[in-house]
Amino acid sequence: MIWKNRGLVATMAVMATFTVGGVRSAAALTEENGSAGNDTYYVGIIDPPGALGNGQYLCEDPDTSANGNANWRSVGSTSALNDDWRINAGGGADTVTLIRTDDTVVSIGDCAGTWDAMVYGAGNFFDVAGDDGNDTIFGGPGWTYTDGVAGADTLYQYSGTGQTYGYTGNDVLYGMAGSADQLYGEADSDCLQDSNNSWTTYLCGTTGTDSDQYYHTNIPSGGADCESSTSCCGFC
């Protein structure tokens, strides 16, 4: 398997140098490491509670049913991220949402408020690793690599400059970008679905024992290494 790693073309042996928790990205970056519980994350532009001031923030809420538990962390100004970033969500069934549209209302938990879309800035990226557990990850509007890592994950890609990897577990990957979806199911029995018949990479991944499916009306014969087609992966 050949991997294009943030401008590097690497084999699997070289990838290990850059891999933490299954997400392949650059060696130097800022990380947010989650707990073993069911965490909820939001990343985008907001004026959070207190005197932090308007900007781009990462909000981690370990318990949306309790008050006062959220962790707010600045990730940049309203015009750009302040570094390359990665969330390592940790164990548990985590939900990560990178805000992609302005005036997104979050009404539950300590991350509640009206959020605006992330602004990456020139050359910056924001990656997400689900780690253990059955995670749900909504990718952002820019250069984001998402990797479910372990567990039966549900992953949404909204940017043609991003890439989405199921890694291990029976994952569902949705290509929601306007064009150039890049979906990699990898190990185990995955389901890949493209929403608009526009894709660049569409690979289920083969291990010899899995049973992958795809939903896509425009894949040429042999264009995807999935074992069978389906009428829907669950979100149609």
PDB file of N, CA and C in Angstrom, residues 163-229:
ATOM      1  N   GLN A 163      -9.250  13.131   3.338  1.00  0.00           N
ATOM      2  CA  GLN A 163      -9.283  11.693   3.103  1.00  0.00           C
ATOM      3  C   GLN A 163      -9.904  11.024   4.324  1.00  0.00           C
ATOM      4  N   THR A 164     -10.610   9.896   4.105  1.00  0.00           N
ATOM      5  CA  THR A 164     -11.328   9.223   5.172  1.00  0.00           C
ATOM      6  C   THR A 164     -10.983   7.743   5.169  1.00  0.00           C
ATOM      7  N   TYR A 165     -10.593   7.239   6.336  1.00  0.00           N
ATOM      8  CA  TYR A 165     -10.128   5.864   6.510  1.00  0.00           C
ATOM      9  C   TYR A 165     -10.922   5.169   7.615  1.00  0.00           C
ATOM     10  N   GLY A 166     -11.436   3.986   7.321  1.00  0.00           N
ATOM     11  CA  GLY A 166     -12.124   3.226   8.338  1.00  0.00           C
ATOM     12  C   GLY A 166     -11.174   2.537   9.297  1.00  0.00           C
ATOM     13  N   TYR A 167     -10.048   2.078   8.777  1.00  0.00           N
ATOM     14  CA  TYR A 167      -9.051   1.299   9.515  1.00  0.00           C
ATOM     15  C   TYR A 167      -9.687  -0.013   9.937  1.00  0.00           C
ATOM     16  N   THR A 168      -9.637  -0.455  11.187  1.00  0.00           N
ATOM     17  CA  THR A 168     -10.205  -1.743  11.567  1.00  0.00           C
ATOM     18  C   THR A 168     -11.640  -1.582  12.066  1.00  0.00           C
ATOM     19  N   GLY A 169     -12.414  -2.668  11.978  1.00  0.00           N
ATOM     20  CA  GLY A 169     -13.815  -2.636  12.376  1.00  0.00           C
ATOM     21  C   GLY A 169     -14.733  -2.508  11.174  1.00  0.00           C
ATOM     22  N   ASN A 170     -15.993  -2.823  11.382  1.00  0.00           N
ATOM     23  CA  ASN A 170     -16.994  -2.757  10.318  1.00  0.00           C
ATOM     24  C   ASN A 170     -17.533  -1.330  10.229  1.00  0.00           C
ATOM     25  N   ASP A 171     -16.920  -0.538   9.378  1.00  0.00           N
ATOM     26  CA  ASP A 171     -17.164   0.896   9.326  1.00  0.00           C
ATOM     27  C   ASP A 171     -18.096   1.277   8.178  1.00  0.00           C
ATOM     28  N   VAL A 172     -18.719   2.450   8.320  1.00  0.00           N
ATOM     29  CA  VAL A 172     -19.508   3.056   7.246  1.00  0.00           C
ATOM     30  C   VAL A 172     -18.894   4.403   6.916  1.00  0.00           C
ATOM     31  N   LEU A 173     -18.545   4.604   5.642  1.00  0.00           N
ATOM     32  CA  LEU A 173     -17.919   5.839   5.190  1.00  0.00           C
ATOM     33  C   LEU A 173     -18.824   6.520   4.172  1.00  0.00           C
ATOM     34  N   TYR A 174     -19.112   7.801   4.405  1.00  0.00           N
ATOM     35  CA  TYR A 174     -19.952   8.582   3.506  1.00  0.00           C
ATOM     36  C   TYR A 174     -19.120   9.686   2.851  1.00  0.00           C
ATOM     37  N   GLY A 175     -19.131   9.727   1.526  1.00  0.00           N
ATOM     38  CA  GLY A 175     -18.501  10.816   0.795  1.00  0.00           C
ATOM     39  C   GLY A 175     -19.521  11.888   0.512  1.00  0.00           C
ATOM     40  N   MET A 176     -19.425  13.024   1.215  1.00  0.00           N
ATOM     41  CA  MET A 176     -20.417  14.087   1.119  1.00  0.00           C
ATOM     42  C   MET A 176     -19.860  15.337   0.437  1.00  0.00           C
ATOM     43  N   ALA A 177     -18.626  15.270  -0.034  1.00  0.00           N
ATOM     44  CA  ALA A 177     -18.002  16.433  -0.660  1.00  0.00           C
ATOM     45  C   ALA A 177     -18.658  16.723  -2.005  1.00  0.00           C
ATOM     46  N   GLY A 178     -18.541  17.946  -2.445  1.00  0.00           N
ATOM     47  CA  GLY A 178     -19.080  18.301  -3.748  1.00  0.00           C
ATOM     48  C   GLY A 178     -18.372  17.584  -4.876  1.00  0.00           C
ATOM     49  N   SER A 179     -17.115  17.210  -4.643  1.00  0.00           N
ATOM     50  CA  SER A 179     -16.349  16.466  -5.634  1.00  0.00           C
ATOM     51  C   SER A 179     -15.158  15.829  -4.927  1.00  0.00           C
ATOM     52  N   ALA A 180     -14.545  14.879  -5.586  1.00  0.00           N
ATOM     53  CA  ALA A 180     -13.255  14.329  -5.187  1.00  0.00           C
ATOM     54  C   ALA A 180     -13.275  13.629  -3.831  1.00  0.00           C
ATOM     55  N   ASP A 181     -14.331  12.861  -3.540  1.00  0.00           N
ATOM     56  CA  ASP A 181     -14.331  12.067  -2.315  1.00  0.00           C
ATOM     57  C   ASP A 181     -13.192  11.056  -2.354  1.00  0.00           C
ATOM     58  N   GLN A 182     -12.535  10.887  -1.204  1.00  0.00           N
ATOM     59  CA  GLN A 182     -11.450   9.917  -1.084  1.00  0.00           C
ATOM     60  C   GLN A 182     -11.753   9.019   0.120  1.00  0.00           C
ATOM     61  N   LEU A 183     -12.267   7.818  -0.146  1.00  0.00           N
ATOM     62  CA  LEU A 183     -12.738   6.907   0.881  1.00  0.00           C
ATOM     63  C   LEU A 183     -11.935   5.614   0.846  1.00  0.00           C
ATOM     64  N   TYR A 184     -11.456   5.194   2.009  1.00  0.00           N
ATOM     65  CA  TYR A 184     -10.668   3.974   2.151  1.00  0.00           C
ATOM     66  C   TYR A 184     -11.253   3.152   3.307  1.00  0.00           C
ATOM     67  N   GLY A 185     -11.927   2.062   2.999  1.00  0.00           N
ATOM     68  CA  GLY A 185     -12.517   1.251   4.047  1.00  0.00           C
ATOM     69  C   GLY A 185     -11.488   0.528   4.887  1.00  0.00           C
ATOM     70  N   GLU A 186     -10.454   0.003   4.244  1.00  0.00           N
ATOM     71  CA  GLU A 186      -9.382  -0.748   4.863  1.00  0.00           C
ATOM     72  C   GLU A 186      -9.902  -2.059   5.460  1.00  0.00           C
ATOM     73  N   ALA A 187      -9.437  -2.484   6.635  1.00  0.00           N
ATOM     74  CA  ALA A 187      -9.713  -3.830   7.135  1.00  0.00           C
ATOM     75  C   ALA A 187     -11.180  -4.018   7.537  1.00  0.00           C
ATOM     76  N   ASP A 188     -11.619  -5.275   7.498  1.00  0.00           N
ATOM     77  CA  ASP A 188     -12.938  -5.729   7.942  1.00  0.00           C
ATOM     78  C   ASP A 188     -14.037  -5.323   6.962  1.00  0.00           C
ATOM     79  N   SER A 189     -15.280  -5.614   7.333  1.00  0.00           N
ATOM     80  CA  SER A 189     -16.415  -5.482   6.407  1.00  0.00           C
ATOM     81  C   SER A 189     -17.009  -4.083   6.495  1.00  0.00           C
ATOM     82  N   ASP A 190     -16.740  -3.277   5.491  1.00  0.00           N
ATOM     83  CA  ASP A 190     -17.130  -1.871   5.481  1.00  0.00           C
ATOM     84  C   ASP A 190     -18.194  -1.609   4.421  1.00  0.00           C
ATOM     85  N   CYS A 191     -18.837  -0.457   4.550  1.00  0.00           N
ATOM     86  CA  CYS A 191     -19.779  -0.001   3.530  1.00  0.00           C
ATOM     87  C   CYS A 191     -19.402   1.426   3.139  1.00  0.00           C
ATOM     88  N   LEU A 192     -19.177   1.658   1.855  1.00  0.00           N
ATOM     89  CA  LEU A 192     -18.781   2.964   1.345  1.00  0.00           C
ATOM     90  C   LEU A 192     -19.913   3.534   0.497  1.00  0.00           C
ATOM     91  N   GLN A 193     -20.249   4.785   0.757  1.00  0.00           N
ATOM     92  CA  GLN A 193     -21.338   5.414   0.014  1.00  0.00           C
ATOM     93  C   GLN A 193     -20.938   6.804  -0.441  1.00  0.00           C
ATOM     94  N   ASP A 194     -21.092   7.062  -1.733  1.00  0.00           N
ATOM     95  CA  ASP A 194     -20.839   8.396  -2.270  1.00  0.00           C
ATOM     96  C   ASP A 194     -22.173   9.074  -2.556  1.00  0.00           C
ATOM     97  N   SER A 195     -22.299  10.317  -2.140  1.00  0.00           N
ATOM     98  CA  SER A 195     -23.595  10.990  -2.193  1.00  0.00           C
ATOM     99  C   SER A 195     -23.887  11.649  -3.529  1.00  0.00           C
ATOM    100  N   ASN A 196     -22.849  11.868  -4.347  1.00  0.00           N
ATOM    101  CA  ASN A 196     -23.081  12.698  -5.535  1.00  0.00           C
ATOM    102  C   ASN A 196     -22.375  12.189  -6.790  1.00  0.00           C
ATOM    103  N   ASN A 197     -21.957  10.915  -6.775  1.00  0.00           N
ATOM    104  CA  ASN A 197     -21.337  10.311  -7.953  1.00  0.00           C
ATOM    105  C   ASN A 197     -20.096  11.071  -8.420  1.00  0.00           C
ATOM    106  N   SER A 198     -19.347  11.591  -7.480  1.00  0.00           N
ATOM    107  CA  SER A 198     -18.115  12.296  -7.817  1.00  0.00           C
ATOM    108  C   SER A 198     -17.047  11.886  -6.821  1.00  0.00           C
ATOM    109  N   TRP A 199     -16.026  11.175  -7.285  1.00  0.00           N
ATOM    110  CA  TRP A 199     -15.056  10.617  -6.362  1.00  0.00           C
ATOM    111  C   TRP A 199     -13.688  10.581  -7.019  1.00  0.00           C
ATOM    112  N   THR A 200     -12.652  10.557  -6.179  1.00  0.00           N
ATOM    113  CA  THR A 200     -11.283  10.384  -6.656  1.00  0.00           C
ATOM    114  C   THR A 200     -10.768   8.998  -6.290  1.00  0.00           C
ATOM    115  N   THR A 201     -10.957   8.591  -5.043  1.00  0.00           N
ATOM    116  CA  THR A 201     -10.523   7.275  -4.570  1.00  0.00           C
ATOM    117  C   THR A 201     -11.670   6.616  -3.828  1.00  0.00           C
ATOM    118  N   TYR A 202     -11.902   5.362  -4.160  1.00  0.00           N
ATOM    119  CA  TYR A 202     -13.061   4.661  -3.628  1.00  0.00           C
ATOM    120  C   TYR A 202     -12.669   3.205  -3.436  1.00  0.00           C
ATOM    121  N   LEU A 203     -12.008   2.895  -2.314  1.00  0.00           N
ATOM    122  CA  LEU A 203     -11.427   1.576  -2.092  1.00  0.00           C
ATOM    123  C   LEU A 203     -11.935   0.984  -0.786  1.00  0.00           C
ATOM    124  N   CYS A 204     -12.570  -0.170  -0.877  1.00  0.00           N
ATOM    125  CA  CYS A 204     -13.049  -0.827   0.335  1.00  0.00           C
ATOM    126  C   CYS A 204     -11.902  -1.427   1.134  1.00  0.00           C
ATOM    127  N   GLY A 205     -10.890  -1.961   0.452  1.00  0.00           N
ATOM    128  CA  GLY A 205      -9.799  -2.642   1.135  1.00  0.00           C
ATOM    129  C   GLY A 205     -10.106  -4.115   1.251  1.00  0.00           C
ATOM    130  N   THR A 206      -9.110  -4.943   1.018  1.00  0.00           N
ATOM    131  CA  THR A 206      -9.344  -6.381   1.022  1.00  0.00           C
ATOM    132  C   THR A 206      -8.408  -7.059   2.005  1.00  0.00           C
ATOM    133  N   THR A 207      -8.955  -7.971   2.783  1.00  0.00           N
ATOM    134  CA  THR A 207      -8.144  -8.785   3.691  1.00  0.00           C
ATOM    135  C   THR A 207      -8.301 -10.268   3.401  1.00  0.00           C
ATOM    136  N   GLY A 208      -9.173 -10.626   2.477  1.00  0.00           N
ATOM    137  CA  GLY A 208      -9.405 -12.016   2.148  1.00  0.00           C
ATOM    138  C   GLY A 208     -10.548 -12.639   2.918  1.00  0.00           C
ATOM    139  N   THR A 209     -10.968 -12.031   4.007  1.00  0.00           N
ATOM    140  CA  THR A 209     -12.046 -12.606   4.823  1.00  0.00           C
ATOM    141  C   THR A 209     -13.196 -11.630   5.044  1.00  0.00           C
ATOM    142  N   ASP A 210     -13.078 -10.410   4.563  1.00  0.00           N
ATOM    143  CA  ASP A 210     -14.137  -9.431   4.820  1.00  0.00           C
ATOM    144  C   ASP A 210     -15.197  -9.487   3.728  1.00  0.00           C
ATOM    145  N   SER A 211     -16.253  -8.712   3.914  1.00  0.00           N
ATOM    146  CA  SER A 211     -17.359  -8.647   2.961  1.00  0.00           C
ATOM    147  C   SER A 211     -17.810  -7.204   2.853  1.00  0.00           C
ATOM    148  N   ASP A 212     -17.147  -6.464   1.969  1.00  0.00           N
ATOM    149  CA  ASP A 212     -17.394  -5.033   1.829  1.00  0.00           C
ATOM    150  C   ASP A 212     -18.522  -4.760   0.841  1.00  0.00           C
ATOM    151  N   GLN A 213     -19.197  -3.609   1.054  1.00  0.00           N
ATOM    152  CA  GLN A 213     -20.259  -3.195   0.163  1.00  0.00           C
ATOM    153  C   GLN A 213     -20.047  -1.742  -0.252  1.00  0.00           C
ATOM    154  N   TYR A 214     -20.647  -1.371  -1.367  1.00  0.00           N
ATOM    155  CA  TYR A 214     -20.608   0.023  -1.781  1.00  0.00           C
ATOM    156  C   TYR A 214     -21.970   0.434  -2.334  1.00  0.00           C
ATOM    157  N   TYR A 215     -22.258   1.731  -2.197  1.00  0.00           N
ATOM    158  CA  TYR A 215     -23.443   2.325  -2.814  1.00  0.00           C
ATOM    159  C   TYR A 215     -22.970   3.513  -3.630  1.00  0.00           C
ATOM    160  N   HIS A 216     -23.045   3.368  -4.941  1.00  0.00           N
ATOM    161  CA  HIS A 216     -22.526   4.391  -5.837  1.00  0.00           C
ATOM    162  C   HIS A 216     -23.011   4.032  -7.224  1.00  0.00           C
ATOM    163  N   THR A 217     -23.649   4.933  -7.917  1.00  0.00           N
ATOM    164  CA  THR A 217     -24.231   4.612  -9.217  1.00  0.00           C
ATOM    165  C   THR A 217     -23.282   4.868 -10.376  1.00  0.00           C
ATOM    166  N   ASN A 218     -22.059   5.304 -10.088  1.00  0.00           N
ATOM    167  CA  ASN A 218     -21.188   5.712 -11.183  1.00  0.00           C
ATOM    168  C   ASN A 218     -19.807   5.063 -11.099  1.00  0.00           C
ATOM    169  N   ILE A 219     -19.674   3.957 -10.395  1.00  0.00           N
ATOM    170  CA  ILE A 219     -18.386   3.275 -10.330  1.00  0.00           C
ATOM    171  C   ILE A 219     -18.239   2.370 -11.556  1.00  0.00           C
ATOM    172  N   PRO A 220     -17.171   2.539 -12.334  1.00  0.00           N
ATOM    173  CA  PRO A 220     -16.974   1.636 -13.463  1.00  0.00           C
ATOM    174  C   PRO A 220     -16.641   0.238 -12.978  1.00  0.00           C
ATOM    175  N   SER A 221     -16.812  -0.717 -13.836  1.00  0.00           N
ATOM    176  CA  SER A 221     -16.519  -2.098 -13.480  1.00  0.00           C
ATOM    177  C   SER A 221     -15.080  -2.222 -12.992  1.00  0.00           C
ATOM    178  N   GLY A 222     -14.909  -2.794 -11.790  1.00  0.00           N
ATOM    179  CA  GLY A 222     -13.568  -2.936 -11.233  1.00  0.00           C
ATOM    180  C   GLY A 222     -13.045  -1.687 -10.574  1.00  0.00           C
ATOM    181  N   GLY A 223     -13.848  -0.621 -10.516  1.00  0.00           N
ATOM    182  CA  GLY A 223     -13.366   0.637  -9.959  1.00  0.00           C
ATOM    183  C   GLY A 223     -13.285   0.655  -8.461  1.00  0.00           C
ATOM    184  N   ALA A 224     -13.943  -0.280  -7.812  1.00  0.00           N
ATOM    185  CA  ALA A 224     -13.879  -0.364  -6.360  1.00  0.00           C
ATOM    186  C   ALA A 224     -13.672  -1.824  -5.984  1.00  0.00           C
ATOM    187  N   ASP A 225     -12.813  -2.063  -4.989  1.00  0.00           N
ATOM    188  CA  ASP A 225     -12.496  -3.441  -4.612  1.00  0.00           C
ATOM    189  C   ASP A 225     -13.447  -3.948  -3.532  1.00  0.00           C
ATOM    190  N   CYS A 226     -14.724  -3.638  -3.681  1.00  0.00           N
ATOM    191  CA  CYS A 226     -15.747  -4.097  -2.751  1.00  0.00           C
ATOM    192  C   CYS A 226     -16.343  -5.401  -3.281  1.00  0.00           C
ATOM    193  N   GLU A 227     -16.794  -6.243  -2.355  1.00  0.00           N
ATOM    194  CA  GLU A 227     -17.322  -7.535  -2.771  1.00  0.00           C
ATOM    195  C   GLU A 227     -18.707  -7.439  -3.401  1.00  0.00           C
ATOM    196  N   SER A 228     -19.509  -6.439  -2.997  1.00  0.00           N
ATOM    197  CA  SER A 228     -20.866  -6.361  -3.535  1.00  0.00           C
ATOM    198  C   SER A 228     -21.392  -4.943  -3.433  1.00  0.00           C
ATOM    199  N   SER A 229     -22.464  -4.672  -4.189  1.00  0.00           N
ATOM    200  CA  SER A 229     -23.137  -3.380  -4.109  1.00  0.00           C
ATOM    201  C   SER A 229     -24.325  -3.491  -3.169  1.00  0.00           C
TER     202      SER A 229
END
